CSV table of C-alpha atoms in Angstrom, one decimal:
chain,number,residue,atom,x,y,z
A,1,UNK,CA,51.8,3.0,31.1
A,2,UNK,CA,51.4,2.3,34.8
A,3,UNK,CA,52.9,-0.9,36.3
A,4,UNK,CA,50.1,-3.7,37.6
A,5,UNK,CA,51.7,-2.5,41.1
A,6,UNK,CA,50.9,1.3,40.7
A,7,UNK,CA,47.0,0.1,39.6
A,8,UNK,CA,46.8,-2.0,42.5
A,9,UNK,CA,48.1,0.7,44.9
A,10,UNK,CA,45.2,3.4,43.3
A,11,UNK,CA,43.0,0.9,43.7
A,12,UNK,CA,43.9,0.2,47.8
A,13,UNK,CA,43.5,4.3,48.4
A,14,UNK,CA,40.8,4.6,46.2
A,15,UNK,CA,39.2,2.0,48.8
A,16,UNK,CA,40.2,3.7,51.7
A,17,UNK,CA,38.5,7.2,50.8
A,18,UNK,CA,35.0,5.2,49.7
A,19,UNK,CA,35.3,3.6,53.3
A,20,UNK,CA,35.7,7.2,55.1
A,21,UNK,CA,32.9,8.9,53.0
A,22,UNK,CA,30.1,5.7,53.2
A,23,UNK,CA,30.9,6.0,56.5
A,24,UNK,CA,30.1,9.9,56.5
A,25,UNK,CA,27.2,9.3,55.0
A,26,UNK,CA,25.5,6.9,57.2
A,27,UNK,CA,26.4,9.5,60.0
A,28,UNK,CA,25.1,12.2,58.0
A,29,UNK,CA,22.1,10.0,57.4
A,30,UNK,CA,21.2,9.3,60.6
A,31,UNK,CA,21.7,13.1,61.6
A,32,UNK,CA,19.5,14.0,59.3
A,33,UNK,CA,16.2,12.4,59.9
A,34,UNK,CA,16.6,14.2,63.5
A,35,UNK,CA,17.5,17.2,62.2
A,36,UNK,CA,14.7,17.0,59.6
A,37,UNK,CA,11.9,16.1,61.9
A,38,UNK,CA,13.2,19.0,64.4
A,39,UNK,CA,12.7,21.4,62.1
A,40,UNK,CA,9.8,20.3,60.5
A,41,UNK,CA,7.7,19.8,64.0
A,42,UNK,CA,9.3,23.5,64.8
A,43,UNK,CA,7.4,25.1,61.8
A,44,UNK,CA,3.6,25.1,63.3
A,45,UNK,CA,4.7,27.0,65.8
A,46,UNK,CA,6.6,29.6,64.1
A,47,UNK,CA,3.4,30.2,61.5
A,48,UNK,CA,1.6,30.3,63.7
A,49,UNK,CA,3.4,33.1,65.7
A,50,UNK,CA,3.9,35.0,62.5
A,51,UNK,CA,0.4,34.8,61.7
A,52,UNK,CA,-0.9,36.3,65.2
A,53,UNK,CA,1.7,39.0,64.8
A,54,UNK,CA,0.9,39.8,61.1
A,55,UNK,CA,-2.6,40.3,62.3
A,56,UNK,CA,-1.5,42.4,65.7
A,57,UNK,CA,0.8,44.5,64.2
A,58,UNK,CA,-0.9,46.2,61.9
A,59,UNK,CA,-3.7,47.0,64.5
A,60,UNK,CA,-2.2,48.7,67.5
A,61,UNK,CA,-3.2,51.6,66.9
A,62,UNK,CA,0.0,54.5,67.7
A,63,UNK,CA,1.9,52.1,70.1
A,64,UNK,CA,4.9,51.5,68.4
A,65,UNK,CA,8.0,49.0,70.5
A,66,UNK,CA,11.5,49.6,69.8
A,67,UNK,CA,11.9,46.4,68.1
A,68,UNK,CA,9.1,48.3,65.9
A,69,UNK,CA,11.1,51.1,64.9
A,70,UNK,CA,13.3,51.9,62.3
A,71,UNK,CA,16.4,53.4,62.1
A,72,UNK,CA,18.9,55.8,59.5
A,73,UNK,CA,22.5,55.0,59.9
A,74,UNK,CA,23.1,53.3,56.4
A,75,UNK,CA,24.6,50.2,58.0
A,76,UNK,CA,22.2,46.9,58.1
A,77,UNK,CA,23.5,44.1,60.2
A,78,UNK,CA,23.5,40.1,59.2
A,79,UNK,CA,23.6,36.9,60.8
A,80,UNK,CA,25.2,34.5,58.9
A,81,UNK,CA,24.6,30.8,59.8
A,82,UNK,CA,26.9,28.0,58.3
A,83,UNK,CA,28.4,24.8,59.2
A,84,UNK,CA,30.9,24.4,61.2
A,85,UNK,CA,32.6,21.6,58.7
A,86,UNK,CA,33.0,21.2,54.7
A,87,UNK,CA,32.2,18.2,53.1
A,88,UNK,CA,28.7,19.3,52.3
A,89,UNK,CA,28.6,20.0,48.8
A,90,UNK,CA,28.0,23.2,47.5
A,91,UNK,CA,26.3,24.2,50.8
A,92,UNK,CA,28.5,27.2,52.2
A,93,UNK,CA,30.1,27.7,48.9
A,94,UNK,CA,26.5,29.1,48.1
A,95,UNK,CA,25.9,30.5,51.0
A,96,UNK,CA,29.2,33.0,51.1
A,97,UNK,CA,28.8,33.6,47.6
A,98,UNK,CA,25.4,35.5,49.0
A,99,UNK,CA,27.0,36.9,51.8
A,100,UNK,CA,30.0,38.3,49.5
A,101,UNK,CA,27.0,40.3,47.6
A,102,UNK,CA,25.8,42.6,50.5
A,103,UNK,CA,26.9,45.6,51.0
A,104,UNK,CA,30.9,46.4,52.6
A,105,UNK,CA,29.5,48.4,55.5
A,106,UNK,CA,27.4,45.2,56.8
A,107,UNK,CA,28.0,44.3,60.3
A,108,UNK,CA,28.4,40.3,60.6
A,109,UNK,CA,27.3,38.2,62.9
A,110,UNK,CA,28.2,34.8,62.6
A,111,UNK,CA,27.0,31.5,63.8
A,112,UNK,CA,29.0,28.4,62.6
A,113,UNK,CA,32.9,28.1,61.6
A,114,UNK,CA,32.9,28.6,57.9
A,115,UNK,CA,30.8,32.1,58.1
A,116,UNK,CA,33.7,33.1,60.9
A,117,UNK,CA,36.3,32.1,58.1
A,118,UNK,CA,34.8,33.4,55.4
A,119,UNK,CA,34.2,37.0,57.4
A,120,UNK,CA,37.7,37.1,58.4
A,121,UNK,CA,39.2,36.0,55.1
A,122,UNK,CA,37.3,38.6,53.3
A,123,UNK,CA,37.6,41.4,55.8
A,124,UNK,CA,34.5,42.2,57.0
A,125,UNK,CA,33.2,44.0,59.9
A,126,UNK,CA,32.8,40.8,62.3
A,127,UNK,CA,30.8,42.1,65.5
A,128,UNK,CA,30.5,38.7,67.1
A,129,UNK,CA,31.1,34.9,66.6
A,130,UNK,CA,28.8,32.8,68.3
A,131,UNK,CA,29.0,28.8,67.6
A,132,UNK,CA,26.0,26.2,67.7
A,133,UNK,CA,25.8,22.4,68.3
A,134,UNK,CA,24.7,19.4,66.4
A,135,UNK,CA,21.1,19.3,67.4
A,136,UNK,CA,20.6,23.3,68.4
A,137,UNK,CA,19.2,24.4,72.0
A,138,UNK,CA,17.1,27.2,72.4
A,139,UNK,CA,19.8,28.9,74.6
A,140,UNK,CA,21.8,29.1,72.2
A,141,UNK,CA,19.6,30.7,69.2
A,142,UNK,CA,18.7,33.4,72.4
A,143,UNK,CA,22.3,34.2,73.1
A,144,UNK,CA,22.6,35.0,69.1
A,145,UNK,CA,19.4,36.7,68.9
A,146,UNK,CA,19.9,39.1,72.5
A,147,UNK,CA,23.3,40.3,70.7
A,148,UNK,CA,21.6,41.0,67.5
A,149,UNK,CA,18.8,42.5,69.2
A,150,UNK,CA,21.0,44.7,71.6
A,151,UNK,CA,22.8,45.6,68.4
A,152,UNK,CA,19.7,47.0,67.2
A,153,UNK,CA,18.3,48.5,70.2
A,154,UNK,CA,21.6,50.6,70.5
A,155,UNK,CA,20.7,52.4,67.1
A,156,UNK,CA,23.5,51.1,65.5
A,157,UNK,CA,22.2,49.5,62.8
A,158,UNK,CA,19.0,49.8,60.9
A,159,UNK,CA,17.7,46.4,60.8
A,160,UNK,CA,19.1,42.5,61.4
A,161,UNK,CA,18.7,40.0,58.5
A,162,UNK,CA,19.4,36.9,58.7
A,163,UNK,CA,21.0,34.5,56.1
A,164,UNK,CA,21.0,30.5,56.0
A,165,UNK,CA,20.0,27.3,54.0
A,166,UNK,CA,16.9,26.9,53.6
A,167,UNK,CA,15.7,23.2,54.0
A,168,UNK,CA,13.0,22.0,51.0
A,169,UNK,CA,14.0,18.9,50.9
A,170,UNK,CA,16.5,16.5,51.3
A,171,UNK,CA,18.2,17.4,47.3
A,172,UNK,CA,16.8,20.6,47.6
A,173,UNK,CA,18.4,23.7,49.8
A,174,UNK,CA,18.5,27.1,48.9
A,175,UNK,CA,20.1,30.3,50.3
A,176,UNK,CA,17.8,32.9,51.8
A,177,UNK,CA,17.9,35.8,53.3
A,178,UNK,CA,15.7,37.0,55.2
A,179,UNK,CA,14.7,40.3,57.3
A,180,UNK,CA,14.7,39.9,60.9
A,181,UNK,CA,14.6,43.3,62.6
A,182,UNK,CA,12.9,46.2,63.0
A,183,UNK,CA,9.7,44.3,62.7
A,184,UNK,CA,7.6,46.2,60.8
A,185,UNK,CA,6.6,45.1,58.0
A,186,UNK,CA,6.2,41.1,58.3
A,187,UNK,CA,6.0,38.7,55.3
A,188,UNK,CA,4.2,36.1,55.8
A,189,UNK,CA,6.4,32.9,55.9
A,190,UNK,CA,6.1,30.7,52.9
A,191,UNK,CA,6.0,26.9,52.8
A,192,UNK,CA,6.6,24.8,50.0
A,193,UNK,CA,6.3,28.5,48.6
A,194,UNK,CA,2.6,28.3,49.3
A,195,UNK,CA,1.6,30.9,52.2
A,196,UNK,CA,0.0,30.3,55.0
A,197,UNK,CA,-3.9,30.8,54.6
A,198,UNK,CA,-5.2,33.8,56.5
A,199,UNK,CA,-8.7,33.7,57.6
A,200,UNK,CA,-10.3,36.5,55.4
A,201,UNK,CA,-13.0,36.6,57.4
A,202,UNK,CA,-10.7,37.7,60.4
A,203,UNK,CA,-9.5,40.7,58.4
A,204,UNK,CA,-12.8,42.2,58.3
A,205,UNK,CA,-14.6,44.9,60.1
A,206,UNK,CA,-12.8,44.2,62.7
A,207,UNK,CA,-10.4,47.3,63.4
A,208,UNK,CA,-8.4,46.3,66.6
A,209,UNK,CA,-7.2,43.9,69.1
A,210,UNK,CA,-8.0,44.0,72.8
A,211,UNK,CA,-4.9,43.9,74.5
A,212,UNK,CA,-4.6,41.8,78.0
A,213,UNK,CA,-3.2,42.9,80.5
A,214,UNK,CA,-2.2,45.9,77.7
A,215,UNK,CA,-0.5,46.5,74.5
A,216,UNK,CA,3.0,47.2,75.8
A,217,UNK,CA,3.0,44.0,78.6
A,218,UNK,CA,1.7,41.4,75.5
A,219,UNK,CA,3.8,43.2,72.9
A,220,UNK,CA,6.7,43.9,75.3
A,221,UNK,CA,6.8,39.7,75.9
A,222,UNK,CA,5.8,38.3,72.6
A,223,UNK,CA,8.0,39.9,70.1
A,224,UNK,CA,11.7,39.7,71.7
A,225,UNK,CA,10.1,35.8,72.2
A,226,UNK,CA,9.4,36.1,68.4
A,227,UNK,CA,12.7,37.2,67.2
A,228,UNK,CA,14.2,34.6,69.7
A,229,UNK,CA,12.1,31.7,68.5
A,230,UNK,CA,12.1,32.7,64.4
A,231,UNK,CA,16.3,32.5,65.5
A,232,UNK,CA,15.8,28.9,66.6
A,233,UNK,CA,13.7,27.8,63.8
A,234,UNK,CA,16.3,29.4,61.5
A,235,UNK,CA,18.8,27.2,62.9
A,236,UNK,CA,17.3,24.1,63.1
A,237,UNK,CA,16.3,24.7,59.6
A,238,UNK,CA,20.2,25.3,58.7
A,239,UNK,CA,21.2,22.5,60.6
A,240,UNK,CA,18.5,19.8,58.4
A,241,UNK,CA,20.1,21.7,55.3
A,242,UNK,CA,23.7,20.9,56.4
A,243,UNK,CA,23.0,17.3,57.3
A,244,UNK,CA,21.2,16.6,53.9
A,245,UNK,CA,23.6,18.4,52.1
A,246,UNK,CA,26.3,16.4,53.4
A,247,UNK,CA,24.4,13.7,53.3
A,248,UNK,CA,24.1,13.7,49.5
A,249,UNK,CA,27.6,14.9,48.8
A,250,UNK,CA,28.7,11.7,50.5
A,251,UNK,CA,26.6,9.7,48.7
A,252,UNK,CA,27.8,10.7,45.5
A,253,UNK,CA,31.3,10.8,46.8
A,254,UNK,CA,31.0,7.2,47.8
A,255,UNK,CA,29.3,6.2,44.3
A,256,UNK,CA,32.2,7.8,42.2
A,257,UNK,CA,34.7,6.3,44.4
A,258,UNK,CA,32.6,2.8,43.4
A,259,UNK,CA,32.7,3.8,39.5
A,260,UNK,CA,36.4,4.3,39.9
A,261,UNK,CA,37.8,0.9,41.6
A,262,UNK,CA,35.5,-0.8,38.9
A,263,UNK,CA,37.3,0.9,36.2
A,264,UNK,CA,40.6,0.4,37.5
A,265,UNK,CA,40.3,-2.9,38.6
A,266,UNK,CA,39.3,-3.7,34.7
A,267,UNK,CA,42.3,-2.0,33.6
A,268,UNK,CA,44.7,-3.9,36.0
A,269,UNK,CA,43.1,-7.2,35.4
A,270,UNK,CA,43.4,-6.2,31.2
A,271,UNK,CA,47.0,-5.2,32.0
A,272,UNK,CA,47.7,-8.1,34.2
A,273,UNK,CA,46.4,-10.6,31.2
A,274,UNK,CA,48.7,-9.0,28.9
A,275,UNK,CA,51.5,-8.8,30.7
A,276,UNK,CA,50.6,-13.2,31.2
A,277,UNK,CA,50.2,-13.5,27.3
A,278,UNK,CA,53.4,-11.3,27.1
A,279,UNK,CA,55.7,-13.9,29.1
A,280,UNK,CA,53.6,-17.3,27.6
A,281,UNK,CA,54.6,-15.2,23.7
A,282,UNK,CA,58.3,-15.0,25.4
A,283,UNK,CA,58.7,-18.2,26.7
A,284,UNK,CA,57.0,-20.0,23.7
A,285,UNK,CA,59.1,-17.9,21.2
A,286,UNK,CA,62.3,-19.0,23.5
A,287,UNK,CA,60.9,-22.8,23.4
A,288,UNK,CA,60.8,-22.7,19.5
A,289,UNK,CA,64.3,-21.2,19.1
A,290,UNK,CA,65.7,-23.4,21.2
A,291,UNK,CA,64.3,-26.6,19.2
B,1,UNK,CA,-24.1,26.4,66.7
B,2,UNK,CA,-21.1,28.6,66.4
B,3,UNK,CA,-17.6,26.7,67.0
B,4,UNK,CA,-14.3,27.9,67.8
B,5,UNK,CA,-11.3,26.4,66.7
B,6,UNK,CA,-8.7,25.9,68.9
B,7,UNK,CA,-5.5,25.7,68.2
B,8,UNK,CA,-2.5,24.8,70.8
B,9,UNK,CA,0.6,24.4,69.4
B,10,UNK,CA,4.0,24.0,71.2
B,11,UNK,CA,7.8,24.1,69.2
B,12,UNK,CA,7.4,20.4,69.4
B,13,UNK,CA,4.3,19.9,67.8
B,14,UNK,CA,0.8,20.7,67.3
B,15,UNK,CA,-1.0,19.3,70.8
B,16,UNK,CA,-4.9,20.3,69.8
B,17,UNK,CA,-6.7,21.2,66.5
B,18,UNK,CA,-10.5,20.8,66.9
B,19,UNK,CA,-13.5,22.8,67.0
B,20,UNK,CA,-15.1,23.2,70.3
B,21,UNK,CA,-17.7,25.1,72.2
B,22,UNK,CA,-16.1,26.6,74.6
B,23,UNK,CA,-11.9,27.2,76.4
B,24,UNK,CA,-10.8,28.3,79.3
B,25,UNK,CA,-7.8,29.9,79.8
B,26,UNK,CA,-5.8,30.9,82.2
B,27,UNK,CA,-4.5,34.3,81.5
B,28,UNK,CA,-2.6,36.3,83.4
B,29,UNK,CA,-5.5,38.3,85.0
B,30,UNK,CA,-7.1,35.2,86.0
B,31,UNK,CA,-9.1,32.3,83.9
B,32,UNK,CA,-10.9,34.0,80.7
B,33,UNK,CA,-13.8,31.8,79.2
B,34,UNK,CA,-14.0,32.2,75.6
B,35,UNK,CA,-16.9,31.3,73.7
B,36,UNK,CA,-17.6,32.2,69.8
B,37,UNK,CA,-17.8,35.4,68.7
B,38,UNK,CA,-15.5,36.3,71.7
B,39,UNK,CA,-14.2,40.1,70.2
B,40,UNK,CA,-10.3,40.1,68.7
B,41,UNK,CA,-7.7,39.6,71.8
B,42,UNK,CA,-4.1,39.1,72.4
B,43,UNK,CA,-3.3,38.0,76.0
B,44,UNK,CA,-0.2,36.9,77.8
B,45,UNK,CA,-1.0,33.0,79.6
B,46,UNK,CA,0.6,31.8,82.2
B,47,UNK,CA,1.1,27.4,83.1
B,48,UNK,CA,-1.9,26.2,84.1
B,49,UNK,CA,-5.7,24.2,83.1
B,50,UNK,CA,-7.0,24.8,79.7
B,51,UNK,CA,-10.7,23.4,80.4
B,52,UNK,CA,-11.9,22.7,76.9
B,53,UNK,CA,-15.9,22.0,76.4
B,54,UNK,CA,-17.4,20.0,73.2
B,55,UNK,CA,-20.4,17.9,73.0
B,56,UNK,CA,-21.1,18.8,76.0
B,57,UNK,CA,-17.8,17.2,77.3
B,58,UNK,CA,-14.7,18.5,79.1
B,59,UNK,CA,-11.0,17.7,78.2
B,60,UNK,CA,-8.5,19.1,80.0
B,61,UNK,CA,-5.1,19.9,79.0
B,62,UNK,CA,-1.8,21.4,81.2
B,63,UNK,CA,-0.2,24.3,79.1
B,64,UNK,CA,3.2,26.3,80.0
B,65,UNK,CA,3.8,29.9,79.9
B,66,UNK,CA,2.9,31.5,76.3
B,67,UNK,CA,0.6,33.9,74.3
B,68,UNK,CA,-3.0,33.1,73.0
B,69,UNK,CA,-4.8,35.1,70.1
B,70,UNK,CA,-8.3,35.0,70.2
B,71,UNK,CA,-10.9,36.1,67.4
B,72,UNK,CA,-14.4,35.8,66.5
B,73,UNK,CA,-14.0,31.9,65.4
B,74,UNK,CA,-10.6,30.8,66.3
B,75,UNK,CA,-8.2,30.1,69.7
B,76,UNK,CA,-4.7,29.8,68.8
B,77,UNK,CA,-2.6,29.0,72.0
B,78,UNK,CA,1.3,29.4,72.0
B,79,UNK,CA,3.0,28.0,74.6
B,80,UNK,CA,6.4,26.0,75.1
B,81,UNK,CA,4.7,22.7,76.8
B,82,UNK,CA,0.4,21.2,76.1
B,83,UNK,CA,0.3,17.9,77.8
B,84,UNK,CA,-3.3,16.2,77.8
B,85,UNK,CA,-5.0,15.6,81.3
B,86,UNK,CA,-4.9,11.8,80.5
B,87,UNK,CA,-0.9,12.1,79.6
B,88,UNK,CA,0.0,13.2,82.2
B,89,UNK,CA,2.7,11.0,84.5
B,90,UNK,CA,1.7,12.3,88.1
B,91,UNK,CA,4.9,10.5,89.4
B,92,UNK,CA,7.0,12.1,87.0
B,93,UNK,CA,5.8,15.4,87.5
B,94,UNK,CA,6.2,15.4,91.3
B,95,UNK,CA,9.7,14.2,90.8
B,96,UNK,CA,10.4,17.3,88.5
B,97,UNK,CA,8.8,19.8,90.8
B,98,UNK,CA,11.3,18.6,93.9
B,99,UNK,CA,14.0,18.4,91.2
B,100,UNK,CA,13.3,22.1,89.9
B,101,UNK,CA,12.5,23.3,94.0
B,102,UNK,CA,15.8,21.8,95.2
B,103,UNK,CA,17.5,23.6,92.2
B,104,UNK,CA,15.7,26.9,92.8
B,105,UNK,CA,17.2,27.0,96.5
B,106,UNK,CA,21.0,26.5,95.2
B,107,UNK,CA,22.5,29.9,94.2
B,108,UNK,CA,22.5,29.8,89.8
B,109,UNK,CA,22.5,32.3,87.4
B,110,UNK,CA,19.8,34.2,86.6
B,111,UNK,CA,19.9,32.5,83.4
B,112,UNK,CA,19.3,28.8,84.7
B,113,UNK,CA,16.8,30.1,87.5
B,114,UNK,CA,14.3,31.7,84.8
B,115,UNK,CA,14.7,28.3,82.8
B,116,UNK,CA,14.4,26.0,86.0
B,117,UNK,CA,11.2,28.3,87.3
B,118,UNK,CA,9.4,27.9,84.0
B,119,UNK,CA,10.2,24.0,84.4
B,120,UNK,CA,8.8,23.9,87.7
B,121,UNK,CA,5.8,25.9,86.2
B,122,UNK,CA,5.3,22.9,84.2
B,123,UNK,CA,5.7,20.4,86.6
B,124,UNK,CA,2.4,22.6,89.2
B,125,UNK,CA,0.6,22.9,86.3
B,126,UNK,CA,0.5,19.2,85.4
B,127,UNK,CA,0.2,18.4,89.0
B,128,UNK,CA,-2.7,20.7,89.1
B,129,UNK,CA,-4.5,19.3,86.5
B,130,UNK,CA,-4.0,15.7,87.7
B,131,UNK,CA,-5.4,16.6,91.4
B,132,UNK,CA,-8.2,18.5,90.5
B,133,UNK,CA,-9.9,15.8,88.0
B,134,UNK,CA,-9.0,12.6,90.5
B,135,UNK,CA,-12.1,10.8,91.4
């Protein structure tokens, strides 16, 4: 049985940590909405980008780029893009348990702390490290996606995915992983797991796209700016997922820690009313053998 | 009457989404005029006036550097920066240009110079826009 003074103590520390983790989660909160609208205002742009280059790509006739073509050296290389801190819930805990499944001969490169731990924990082939802020710049989803690009150009891998948390919402976030490079055969991105409409009526009898100033110039400038760009969205959609996940975590941290210094402080002030009825017994019992 | 749809969107948001009559462009061959039923393109565009017609009307917008895909019934302008004509903050603009020009004549990394040119792309082409359509 602990001692009113051990109860009280619990209750103290208990206090403490529900301080530290309501204060995470305002933080967390406030990150979020900016993270959230980021990537949300991001996604017009990238649909819209993927839906002129589903259309363009499969009408160019012979020209082929090199981010075009493919490859066949077995190895396939990812970009794995964590947080840089825990305390997010299950957040990188799903999203290693992905990256554990692919193949041993995957190259990794990683953006973000925890994928950097988790590659060199488990042994992997780590090509590069690369780190990104709070509220990601474009700079720095170009520096990741030049390396991953140059990695490809060399030939020595066949094709760049890219892994991350997805955002849906602010409870929902899911691992995906999705294929980056060579870019051949596009999906078409999904929102909300709807896809984007395409215009039927584009698709028609018309067999091919004019070209201005020609196919290699427009091709040659819009699809390293694709990769580049699909990069940045990627991470800004990583970083919404982190905040909310974190978010939530501490919300629930915080609520448990509530639940707990209720319950204790009911058991310290049951075991501080019986230790008062246990001395009032004694000193009664003392009174009535004295008399 | 046919209409186009015209579309400019920018990573920030989507500037424009209306049907109009008639865009122009400015590609990098010079302005293209683009009415409906203009056959399937892909062009490269570079900062400058999109000149946008409807009702009889003209908008005007300042666009960045970017791609624009055109079919039979549909614009759709990528392009890092869309500011409307009437948006536009003249004095703001001319103190980015000078900002950019001053920067361009300091020695930087190639890097920071392609990032500070396209900048002071934006600043001309909202400069432009603004001069052209006073009084």
């Amino acid at each position: 049985m602990p001692s009113t003074r051990d109860i009280r103590r619990r209750i103290k520390s208990v206090k403490n940590t529900a301080q530290i983790t309501k204060a995470m989660q305002m933080v967390a909160a406030s990150k979020m909405r900016r993270a959230q609208q980021a990537a949300l205002a991001g996604r017009p742009y990238t649909e819209l980008m993927n839906h002129v280059l589903l259309q363009v790509t499969g009408r160019v006739g012979d020209f082929k780029h090199p981010l075009m073509e493919s490859h066949s050296t077995g190895k396939r290389a990812v970009i794995v893009i964590s947080s840089d801190k825990g305390l997010a819930g299950a957040l990188n805990s799903n999203l290693l348990r992905e990256a554990g499944r692919l193949d041993k001969a995957t190259v990794f490169i990683t953006a973000g702390r925890k994928a950097s731990q988790f590659a060199a924990r488990t042994k992997r082939n780590l090509a590069a490290e690369f780190t990104y802020k709070d509220s990601p710049t474009f700079a720095e989803a170009r520096a990741i996606s030049k390396f991953a690009q140059e990695l490809f150009l060399k030939g020595e891998v066949d094709g760049v995915d890219i892994l991350y948390t997805r955002y849906f919402s602010t409870l929902v976030q899911k691992p995906e992983l999705r294929p980056l490079l060579p870019l051949t055969d596009l999906k078409p991105l999904t929102v909300n797991n709807q896809a984007v409409p395409t215009e039927p009526r584009d698709m028609g009898t018309e067999s091919e796209f004019k070209f201005e100033p020609d196919v290699a110039t427009v091709l040659g400038g819009l699809l390293p700016h694709y990769v580049n760009f699909m990069v940045f969205q990627i991470l800004l959609e990583a970083k919404a997922s982190e905040q909310s996940a974190r978010m939530v975590a501490m919300k629930n941290a915080t609520d448990n820690a509530k639940q707990l210094i209720k319950d204790l402080t009911l058991e310290y002030n049951k075991l501080r009313q019986a230790n008062i009825t246990k001395e009032l017994l004694e000193i009664t019992s003392a009174a009535m053998a004295m008399s | 009457m046919a209409t186009l749809k015209l579309e400019i969107v920018t990573p920030e948001a989507k500037t424009y989404s209306e049907d109009v009559d008639m865009v122009t462009i400015p590609g990098v061959d010079g302005e293209m005029g683009v009415f409906p039923m203009h056959i399937p393109l892909v062009s490269q565009v570079v900062a400058g006036e999109v000149a946008v017609r409807k009702n009889g009307q003209d908008f005007f917008l300042a666009i960045g550097d970017g791609f624009v895909e055109i079919t039979a019934s549909r614009v759709a302008i990528l392009t890092d920066m869309a500011i409307k004509a009437d948006d536009i903050d003249e004095v703001k603009a001319e103190e980015a240009r000078k900002r950019a020009e001053e920067r361009l004549s300091e020695k930087i990394s190639d890097e920071e110079a392609a990032m500070v040119s396209a900048a002071l792309a934006h600043s001309l082409a909202q400069l432009g826009v603004k001069r052209r359509h006073r009084g």
